PDB file of C-alpha atoms and ligand atoms in Angstrom:
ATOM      1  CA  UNK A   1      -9.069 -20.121  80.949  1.00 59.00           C
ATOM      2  CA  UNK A   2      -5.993 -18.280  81.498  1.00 74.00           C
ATOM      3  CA  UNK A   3      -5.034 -15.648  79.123  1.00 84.00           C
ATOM      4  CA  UNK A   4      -1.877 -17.741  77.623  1.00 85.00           C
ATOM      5  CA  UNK A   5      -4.229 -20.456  76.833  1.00 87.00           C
ATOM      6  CA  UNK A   6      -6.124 -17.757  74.221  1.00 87.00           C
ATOM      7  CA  UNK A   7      -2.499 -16.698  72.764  1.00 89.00           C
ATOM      8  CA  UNK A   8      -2.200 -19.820  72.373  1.00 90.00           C
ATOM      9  CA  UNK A   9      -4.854 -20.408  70.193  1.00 93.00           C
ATOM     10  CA  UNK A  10      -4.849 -17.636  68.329  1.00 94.00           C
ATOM     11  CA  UNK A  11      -1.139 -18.325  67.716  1.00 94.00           C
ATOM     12  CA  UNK A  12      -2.340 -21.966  65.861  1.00 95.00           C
ATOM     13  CA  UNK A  13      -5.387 -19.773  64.173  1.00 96.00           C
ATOM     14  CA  UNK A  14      -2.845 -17.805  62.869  1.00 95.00           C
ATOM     15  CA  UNK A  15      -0.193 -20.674  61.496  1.00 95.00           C
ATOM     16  CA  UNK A  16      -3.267 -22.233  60.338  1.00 95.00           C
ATOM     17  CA  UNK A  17      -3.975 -19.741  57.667  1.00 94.00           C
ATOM     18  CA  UNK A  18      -1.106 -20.526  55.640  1.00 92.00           C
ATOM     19  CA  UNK A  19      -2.511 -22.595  53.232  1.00 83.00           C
ATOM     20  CA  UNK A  20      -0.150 -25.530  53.597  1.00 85.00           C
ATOM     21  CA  UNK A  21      -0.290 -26.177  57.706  1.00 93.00           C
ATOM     22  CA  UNK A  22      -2.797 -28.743  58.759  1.00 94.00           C
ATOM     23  CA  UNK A  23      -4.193 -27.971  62.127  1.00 94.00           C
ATOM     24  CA  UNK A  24      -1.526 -30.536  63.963  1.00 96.00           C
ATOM     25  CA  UNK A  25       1.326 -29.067  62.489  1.00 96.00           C
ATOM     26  CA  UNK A  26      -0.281 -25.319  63.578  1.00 96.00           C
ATOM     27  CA  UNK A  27      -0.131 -26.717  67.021  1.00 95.00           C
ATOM     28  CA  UNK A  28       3.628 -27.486  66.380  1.00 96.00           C
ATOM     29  CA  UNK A  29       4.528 -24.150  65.216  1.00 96.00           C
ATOM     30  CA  UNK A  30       2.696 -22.422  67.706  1.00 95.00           C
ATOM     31  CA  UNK A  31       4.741 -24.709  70.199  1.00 94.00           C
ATOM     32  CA  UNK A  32       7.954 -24.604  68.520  1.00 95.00           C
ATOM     33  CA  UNK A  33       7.183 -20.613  68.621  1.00 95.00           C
ATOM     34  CA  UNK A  34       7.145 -20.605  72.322  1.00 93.00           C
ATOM     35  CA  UNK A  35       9.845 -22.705  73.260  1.00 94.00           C
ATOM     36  CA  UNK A  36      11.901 -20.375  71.344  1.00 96.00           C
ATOM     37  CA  UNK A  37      14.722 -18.134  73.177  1.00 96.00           C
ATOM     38  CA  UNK A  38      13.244 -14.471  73.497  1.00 96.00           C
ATOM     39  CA  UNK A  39      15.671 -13.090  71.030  1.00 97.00           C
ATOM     40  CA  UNK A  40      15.358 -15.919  68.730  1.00 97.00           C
ATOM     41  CA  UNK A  41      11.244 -15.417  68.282  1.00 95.00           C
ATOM     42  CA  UNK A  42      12.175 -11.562  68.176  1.00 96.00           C
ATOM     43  CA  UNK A  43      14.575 -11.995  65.037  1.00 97.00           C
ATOM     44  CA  UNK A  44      12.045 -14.479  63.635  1.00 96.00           C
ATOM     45  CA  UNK A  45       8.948 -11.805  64.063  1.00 95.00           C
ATOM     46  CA  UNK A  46      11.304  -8.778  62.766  1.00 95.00           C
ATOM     47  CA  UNK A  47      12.580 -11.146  59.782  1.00 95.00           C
ATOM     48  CA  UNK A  48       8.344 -11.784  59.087  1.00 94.00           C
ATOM     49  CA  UNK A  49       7.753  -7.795  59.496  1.00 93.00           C
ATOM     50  CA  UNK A  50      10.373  -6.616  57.042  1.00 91.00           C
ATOM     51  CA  UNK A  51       8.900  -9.194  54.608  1.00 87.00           C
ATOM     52  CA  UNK A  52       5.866  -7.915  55.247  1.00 89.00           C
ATOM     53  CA  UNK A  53       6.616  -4.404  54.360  1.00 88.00           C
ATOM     54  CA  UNK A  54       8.507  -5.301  51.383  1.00 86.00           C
ATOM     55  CA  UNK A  55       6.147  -7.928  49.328  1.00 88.00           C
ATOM     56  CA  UNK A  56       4.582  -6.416  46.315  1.00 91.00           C
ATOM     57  CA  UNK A  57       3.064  -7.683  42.961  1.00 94.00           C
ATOM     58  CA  UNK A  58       4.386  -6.809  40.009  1.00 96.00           C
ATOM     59  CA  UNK A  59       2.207  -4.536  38.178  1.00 95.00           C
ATOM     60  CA  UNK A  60       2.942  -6.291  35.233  1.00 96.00           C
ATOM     61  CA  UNK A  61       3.125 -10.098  35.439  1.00 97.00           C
ATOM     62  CA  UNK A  62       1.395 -10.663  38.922  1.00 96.00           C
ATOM     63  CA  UNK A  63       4.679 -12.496  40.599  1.00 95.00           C
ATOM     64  CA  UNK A  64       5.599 -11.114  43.900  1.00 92.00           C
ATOM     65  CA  UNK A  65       8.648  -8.644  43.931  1.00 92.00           C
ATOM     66  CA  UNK A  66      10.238  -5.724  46.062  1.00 88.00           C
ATOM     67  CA  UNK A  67       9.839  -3.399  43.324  1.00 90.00           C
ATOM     68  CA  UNK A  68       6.531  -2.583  41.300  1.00 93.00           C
ATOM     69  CA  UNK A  69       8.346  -3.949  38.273  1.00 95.00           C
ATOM     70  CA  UNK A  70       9.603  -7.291  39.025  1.00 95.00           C
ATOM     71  CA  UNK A  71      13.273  -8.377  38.578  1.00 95.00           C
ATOM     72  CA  UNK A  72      11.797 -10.675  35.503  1.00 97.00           C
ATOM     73  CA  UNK A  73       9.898  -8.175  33.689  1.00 96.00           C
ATOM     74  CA  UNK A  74      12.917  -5.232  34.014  1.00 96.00           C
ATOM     75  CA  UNK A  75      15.036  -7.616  32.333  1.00 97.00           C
ATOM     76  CA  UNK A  76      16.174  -5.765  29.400  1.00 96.00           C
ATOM     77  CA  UNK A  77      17.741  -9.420  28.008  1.00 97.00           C
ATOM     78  CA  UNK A  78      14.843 -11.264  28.080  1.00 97.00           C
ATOM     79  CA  UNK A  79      12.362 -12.156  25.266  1.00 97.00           C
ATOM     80  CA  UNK A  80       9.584  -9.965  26.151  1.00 96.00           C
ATOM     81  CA  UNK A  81       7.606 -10.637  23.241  1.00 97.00           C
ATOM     82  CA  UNK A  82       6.719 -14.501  24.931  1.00 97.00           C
ATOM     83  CA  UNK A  83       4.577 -14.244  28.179  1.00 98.00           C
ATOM     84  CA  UNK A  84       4.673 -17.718  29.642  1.00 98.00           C
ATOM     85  CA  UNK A  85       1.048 -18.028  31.322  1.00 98.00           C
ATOM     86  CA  UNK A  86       1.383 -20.100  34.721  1.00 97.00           C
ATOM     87  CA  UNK A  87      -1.142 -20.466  37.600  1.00 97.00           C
ATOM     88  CA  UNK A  88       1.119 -19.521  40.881  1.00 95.00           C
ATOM     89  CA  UNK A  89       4.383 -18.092  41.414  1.00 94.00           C
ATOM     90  CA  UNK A  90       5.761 -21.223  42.341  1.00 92.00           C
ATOM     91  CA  UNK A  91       5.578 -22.359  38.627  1.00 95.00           C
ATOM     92  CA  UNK A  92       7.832 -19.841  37.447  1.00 96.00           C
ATOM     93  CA  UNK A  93      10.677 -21.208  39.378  1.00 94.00           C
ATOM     94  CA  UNK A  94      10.102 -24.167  37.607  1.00 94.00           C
ATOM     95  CA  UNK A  95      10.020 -22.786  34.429  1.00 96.00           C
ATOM     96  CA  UNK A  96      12.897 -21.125  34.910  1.00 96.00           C
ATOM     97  CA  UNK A  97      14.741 -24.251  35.807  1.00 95.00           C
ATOM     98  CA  UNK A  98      13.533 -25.141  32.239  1.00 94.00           C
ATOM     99  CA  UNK A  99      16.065 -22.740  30.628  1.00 94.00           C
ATOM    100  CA  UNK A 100      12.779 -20.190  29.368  1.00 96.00           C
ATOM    101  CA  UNK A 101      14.141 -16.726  28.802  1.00 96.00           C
ATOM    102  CA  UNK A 102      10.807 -14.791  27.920  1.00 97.00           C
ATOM    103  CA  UNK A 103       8.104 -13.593  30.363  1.00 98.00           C
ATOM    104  CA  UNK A 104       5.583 -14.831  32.848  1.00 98.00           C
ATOM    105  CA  UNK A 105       2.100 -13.580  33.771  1.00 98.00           C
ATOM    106  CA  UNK A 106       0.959 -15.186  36.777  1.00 98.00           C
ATOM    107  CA  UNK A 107      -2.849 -15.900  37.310  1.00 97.00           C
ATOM    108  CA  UNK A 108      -3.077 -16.630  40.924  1.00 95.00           C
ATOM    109  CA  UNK A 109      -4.959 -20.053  40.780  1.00 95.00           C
ATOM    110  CA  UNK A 110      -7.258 -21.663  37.981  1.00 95.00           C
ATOM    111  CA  UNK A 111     -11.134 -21.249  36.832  1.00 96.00           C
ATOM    112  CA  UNK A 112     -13.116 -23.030  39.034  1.00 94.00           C
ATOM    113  CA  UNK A 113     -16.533 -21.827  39.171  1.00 93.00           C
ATOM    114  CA  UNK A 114     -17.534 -25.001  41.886  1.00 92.00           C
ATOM    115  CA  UNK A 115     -15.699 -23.020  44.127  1.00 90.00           C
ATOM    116  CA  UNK A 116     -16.649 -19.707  43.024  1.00 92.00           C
ATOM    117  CA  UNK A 117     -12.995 -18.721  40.817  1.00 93.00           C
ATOM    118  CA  UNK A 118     -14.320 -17.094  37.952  1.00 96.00           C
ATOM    119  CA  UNK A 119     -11.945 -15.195  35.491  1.00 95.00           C
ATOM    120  CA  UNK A 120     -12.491 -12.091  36.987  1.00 95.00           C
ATOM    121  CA  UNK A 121     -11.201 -13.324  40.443  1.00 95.00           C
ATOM    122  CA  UNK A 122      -7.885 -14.310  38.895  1.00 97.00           C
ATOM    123  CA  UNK A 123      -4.908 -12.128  37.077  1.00 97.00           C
ATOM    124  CA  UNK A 124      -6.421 -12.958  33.270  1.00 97.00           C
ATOM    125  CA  UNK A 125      -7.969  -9.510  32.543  1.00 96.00           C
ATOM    126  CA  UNK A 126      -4.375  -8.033  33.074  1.00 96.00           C
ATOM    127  CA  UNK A 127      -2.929 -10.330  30.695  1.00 97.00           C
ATOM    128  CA  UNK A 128      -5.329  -9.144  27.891  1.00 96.00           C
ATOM    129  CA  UNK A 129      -4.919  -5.579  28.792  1.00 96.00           C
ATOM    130  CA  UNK A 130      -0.980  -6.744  28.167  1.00 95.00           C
ATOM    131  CA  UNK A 131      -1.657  -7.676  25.027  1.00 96.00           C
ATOM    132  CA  UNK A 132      -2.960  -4.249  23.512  1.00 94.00           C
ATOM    133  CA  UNK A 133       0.180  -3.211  23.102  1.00 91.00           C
ATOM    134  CA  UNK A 134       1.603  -5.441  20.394  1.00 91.00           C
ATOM    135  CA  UNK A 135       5.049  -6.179  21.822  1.00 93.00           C
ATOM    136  CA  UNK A 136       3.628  -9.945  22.618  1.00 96.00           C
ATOM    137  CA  UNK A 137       3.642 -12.581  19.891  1.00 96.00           C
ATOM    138  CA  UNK A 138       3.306 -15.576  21.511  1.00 97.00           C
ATOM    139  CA  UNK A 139       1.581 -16.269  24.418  1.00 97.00           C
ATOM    140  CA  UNK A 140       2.583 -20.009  26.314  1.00 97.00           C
ATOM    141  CA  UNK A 141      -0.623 -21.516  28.086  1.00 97.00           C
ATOM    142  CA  UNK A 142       1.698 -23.293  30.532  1.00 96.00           C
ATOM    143  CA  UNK A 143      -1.401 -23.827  32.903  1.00 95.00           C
ATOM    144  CA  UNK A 144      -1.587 -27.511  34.527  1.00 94.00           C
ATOM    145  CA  UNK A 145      -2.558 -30.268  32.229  1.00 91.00           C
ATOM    146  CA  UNK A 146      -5.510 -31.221  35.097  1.00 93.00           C
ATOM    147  CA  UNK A 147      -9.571 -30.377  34.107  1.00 93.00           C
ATOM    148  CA  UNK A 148      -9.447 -27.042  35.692  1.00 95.00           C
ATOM    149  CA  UNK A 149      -6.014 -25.877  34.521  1.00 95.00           C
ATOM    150  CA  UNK A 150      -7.122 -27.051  30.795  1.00 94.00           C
ATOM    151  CA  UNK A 151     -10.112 -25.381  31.158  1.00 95.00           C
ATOM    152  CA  UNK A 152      -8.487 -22.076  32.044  1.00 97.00           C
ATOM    153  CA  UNK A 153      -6.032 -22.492  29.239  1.00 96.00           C
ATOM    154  CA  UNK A 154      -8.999 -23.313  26.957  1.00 96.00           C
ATOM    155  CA  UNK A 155     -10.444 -20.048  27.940  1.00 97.00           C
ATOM    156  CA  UNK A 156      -7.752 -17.873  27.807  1.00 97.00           C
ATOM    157  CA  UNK A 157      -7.440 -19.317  24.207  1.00 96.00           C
ATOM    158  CA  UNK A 158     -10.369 -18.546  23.624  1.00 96.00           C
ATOM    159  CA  UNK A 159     -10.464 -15.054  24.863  1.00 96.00           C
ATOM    160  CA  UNK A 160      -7.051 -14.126  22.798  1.00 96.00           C
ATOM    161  CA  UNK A 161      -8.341 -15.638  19.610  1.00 94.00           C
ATOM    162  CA  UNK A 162     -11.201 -13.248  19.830  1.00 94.00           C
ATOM    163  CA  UNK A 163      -9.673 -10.348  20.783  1.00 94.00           C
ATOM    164  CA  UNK A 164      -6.383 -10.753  19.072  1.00 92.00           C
ATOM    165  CA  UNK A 165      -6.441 -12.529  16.218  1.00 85.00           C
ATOM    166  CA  UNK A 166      -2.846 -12.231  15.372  1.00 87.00           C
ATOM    167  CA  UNK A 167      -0.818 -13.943  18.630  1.00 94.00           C
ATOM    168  CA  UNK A 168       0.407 -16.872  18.201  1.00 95.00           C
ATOM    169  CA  UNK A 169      -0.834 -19.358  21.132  1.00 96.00           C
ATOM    170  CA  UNK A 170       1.198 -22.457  22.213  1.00 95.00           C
ATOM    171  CA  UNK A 171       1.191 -24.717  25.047  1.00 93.00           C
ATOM    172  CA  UNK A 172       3.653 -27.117  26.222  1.00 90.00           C
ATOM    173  CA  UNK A 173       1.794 -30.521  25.868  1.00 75.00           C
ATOM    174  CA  UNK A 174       5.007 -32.272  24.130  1.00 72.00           C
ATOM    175  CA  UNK A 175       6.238 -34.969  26.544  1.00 73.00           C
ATOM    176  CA  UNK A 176       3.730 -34.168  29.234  1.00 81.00           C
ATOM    177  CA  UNK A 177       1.300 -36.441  30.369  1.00 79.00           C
ATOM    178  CA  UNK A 178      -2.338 -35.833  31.296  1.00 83.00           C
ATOM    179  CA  UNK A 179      -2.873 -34.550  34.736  1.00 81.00           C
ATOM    180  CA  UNK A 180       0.468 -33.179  34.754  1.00 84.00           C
ATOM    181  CA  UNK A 181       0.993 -30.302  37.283  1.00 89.00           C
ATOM    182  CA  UNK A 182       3.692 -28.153  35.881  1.00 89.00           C
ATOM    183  CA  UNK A 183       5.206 -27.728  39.796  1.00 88.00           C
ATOM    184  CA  UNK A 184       6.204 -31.747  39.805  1.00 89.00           C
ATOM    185  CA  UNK A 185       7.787 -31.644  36.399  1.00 89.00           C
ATOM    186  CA  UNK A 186      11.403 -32.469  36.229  1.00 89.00           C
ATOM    187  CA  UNK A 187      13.417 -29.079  34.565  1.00 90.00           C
ATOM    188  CA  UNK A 188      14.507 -31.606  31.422  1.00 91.00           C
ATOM    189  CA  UNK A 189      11.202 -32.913  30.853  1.00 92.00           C
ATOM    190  CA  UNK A 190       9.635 -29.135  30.782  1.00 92.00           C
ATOM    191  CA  UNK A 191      12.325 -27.862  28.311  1.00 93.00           C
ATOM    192  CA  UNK A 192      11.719 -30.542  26.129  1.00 91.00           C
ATOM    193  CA  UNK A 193       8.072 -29.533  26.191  1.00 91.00           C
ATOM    194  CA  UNK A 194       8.693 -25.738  26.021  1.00 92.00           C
ATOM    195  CA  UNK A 195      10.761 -26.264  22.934  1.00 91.00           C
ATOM    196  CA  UNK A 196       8.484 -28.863  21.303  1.00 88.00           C
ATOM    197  CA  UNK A 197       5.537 -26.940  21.970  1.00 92.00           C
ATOM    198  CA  UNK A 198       2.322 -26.984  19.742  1.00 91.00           C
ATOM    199  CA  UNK A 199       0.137 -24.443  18.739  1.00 92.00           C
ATOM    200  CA  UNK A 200      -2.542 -24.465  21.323  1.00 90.00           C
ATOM    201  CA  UNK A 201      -6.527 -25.886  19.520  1.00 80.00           C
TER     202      UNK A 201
HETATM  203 ZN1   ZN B 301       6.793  -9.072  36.569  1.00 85.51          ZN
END
């Protein structure tokens, strides 16, 4: 085997771990990748290192930013007394489209102890530590309206009403059918159900 066949390979391993690329379409980018002009695959592989060197998590919400304070949470306009409580970053954009104005903590998946996600593996503990402080009133369990993303809403509930008896707790159910994941929801639909929400029971 000839030592371009191995960068080859490891060139599909490596597309391969982003979580979206099935192993065909690794074997695309890894071909794409080569066919490129030299200086083309050099800007893309500079463009990949300075995004690399500049992706942090905001200390405070868990959404990825250039700063350790992301540009949502230094937002001296918003409503930081709402935290918005999504699974993955890619939920707050939709939110956003939504018209919400408050905050976002971001928990980095859902419970699912069949695959070993426990609390502790996701950003929840951060949340509560938020929470201390008193600034937050209300607390939006905007979590997927799927088994696992009701059951970590149910125990995040569950974990505020214990702790901190006084925050309000609401989720977005209004106008949003079971199964729901908050990603595929059209930005109307979700501001209905932001501004109808319930108190979450
Ligand atoms: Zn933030």
């Amino acid at each position: 085997m000839s030592n371009f066949y191995f960068c080859v390979e490891r060139l599909k391993e490596a597309f391969y771990t982003l979580p979206s690329v099935t192993p065909k379409f690794a074997a695309k980018l890894a071909s794409d990748f080569i066919k490129l002009p030299p200086e083309s695959r050099k800007k893309l592989l500079d463009e990949l290192r300075e995004a690399e060197g500049s992706i942090r998590v905001c200390s405070v919400c868990g959404n990825y930013s250039s700063e350790d304070v992301c540009d949502i949470c230094a937002d001296k306009e918003r409503d930081s007394s709402i935290v918005c409580v999504v699974e993955e970053v890619m939920d707050v954009s939709v939110v956003e489209d939504a018209g919400f104005n408050g905050t976002y903590h971001i928990l980095g998946g859902r419970i699912d102890p069949l695959n070993k996600i426990l609390p502790e593996n996701l950003n929840i503990e951060s949340l509560f530590k938020r929470l201390e402080s008193g600034a937050v009133k209300e607390v939006i369990l905007a979590t997927n309206l799927n088994r696992k993303g009701i059951a970590t809403a149910r125990y995040i509930y569950n974990e505020i009403a214990r702790r901190f008896g006084d925050i309000k707790i609401s989720h977005p159910a209004h106008g949003l059918s079971e199964g729901s994941e908050i990603i595929y929801v059209n930005a109307h639909t979700l501001k209905e159900a932001l501004e109808g929400r319930r108190s979450f029971e």
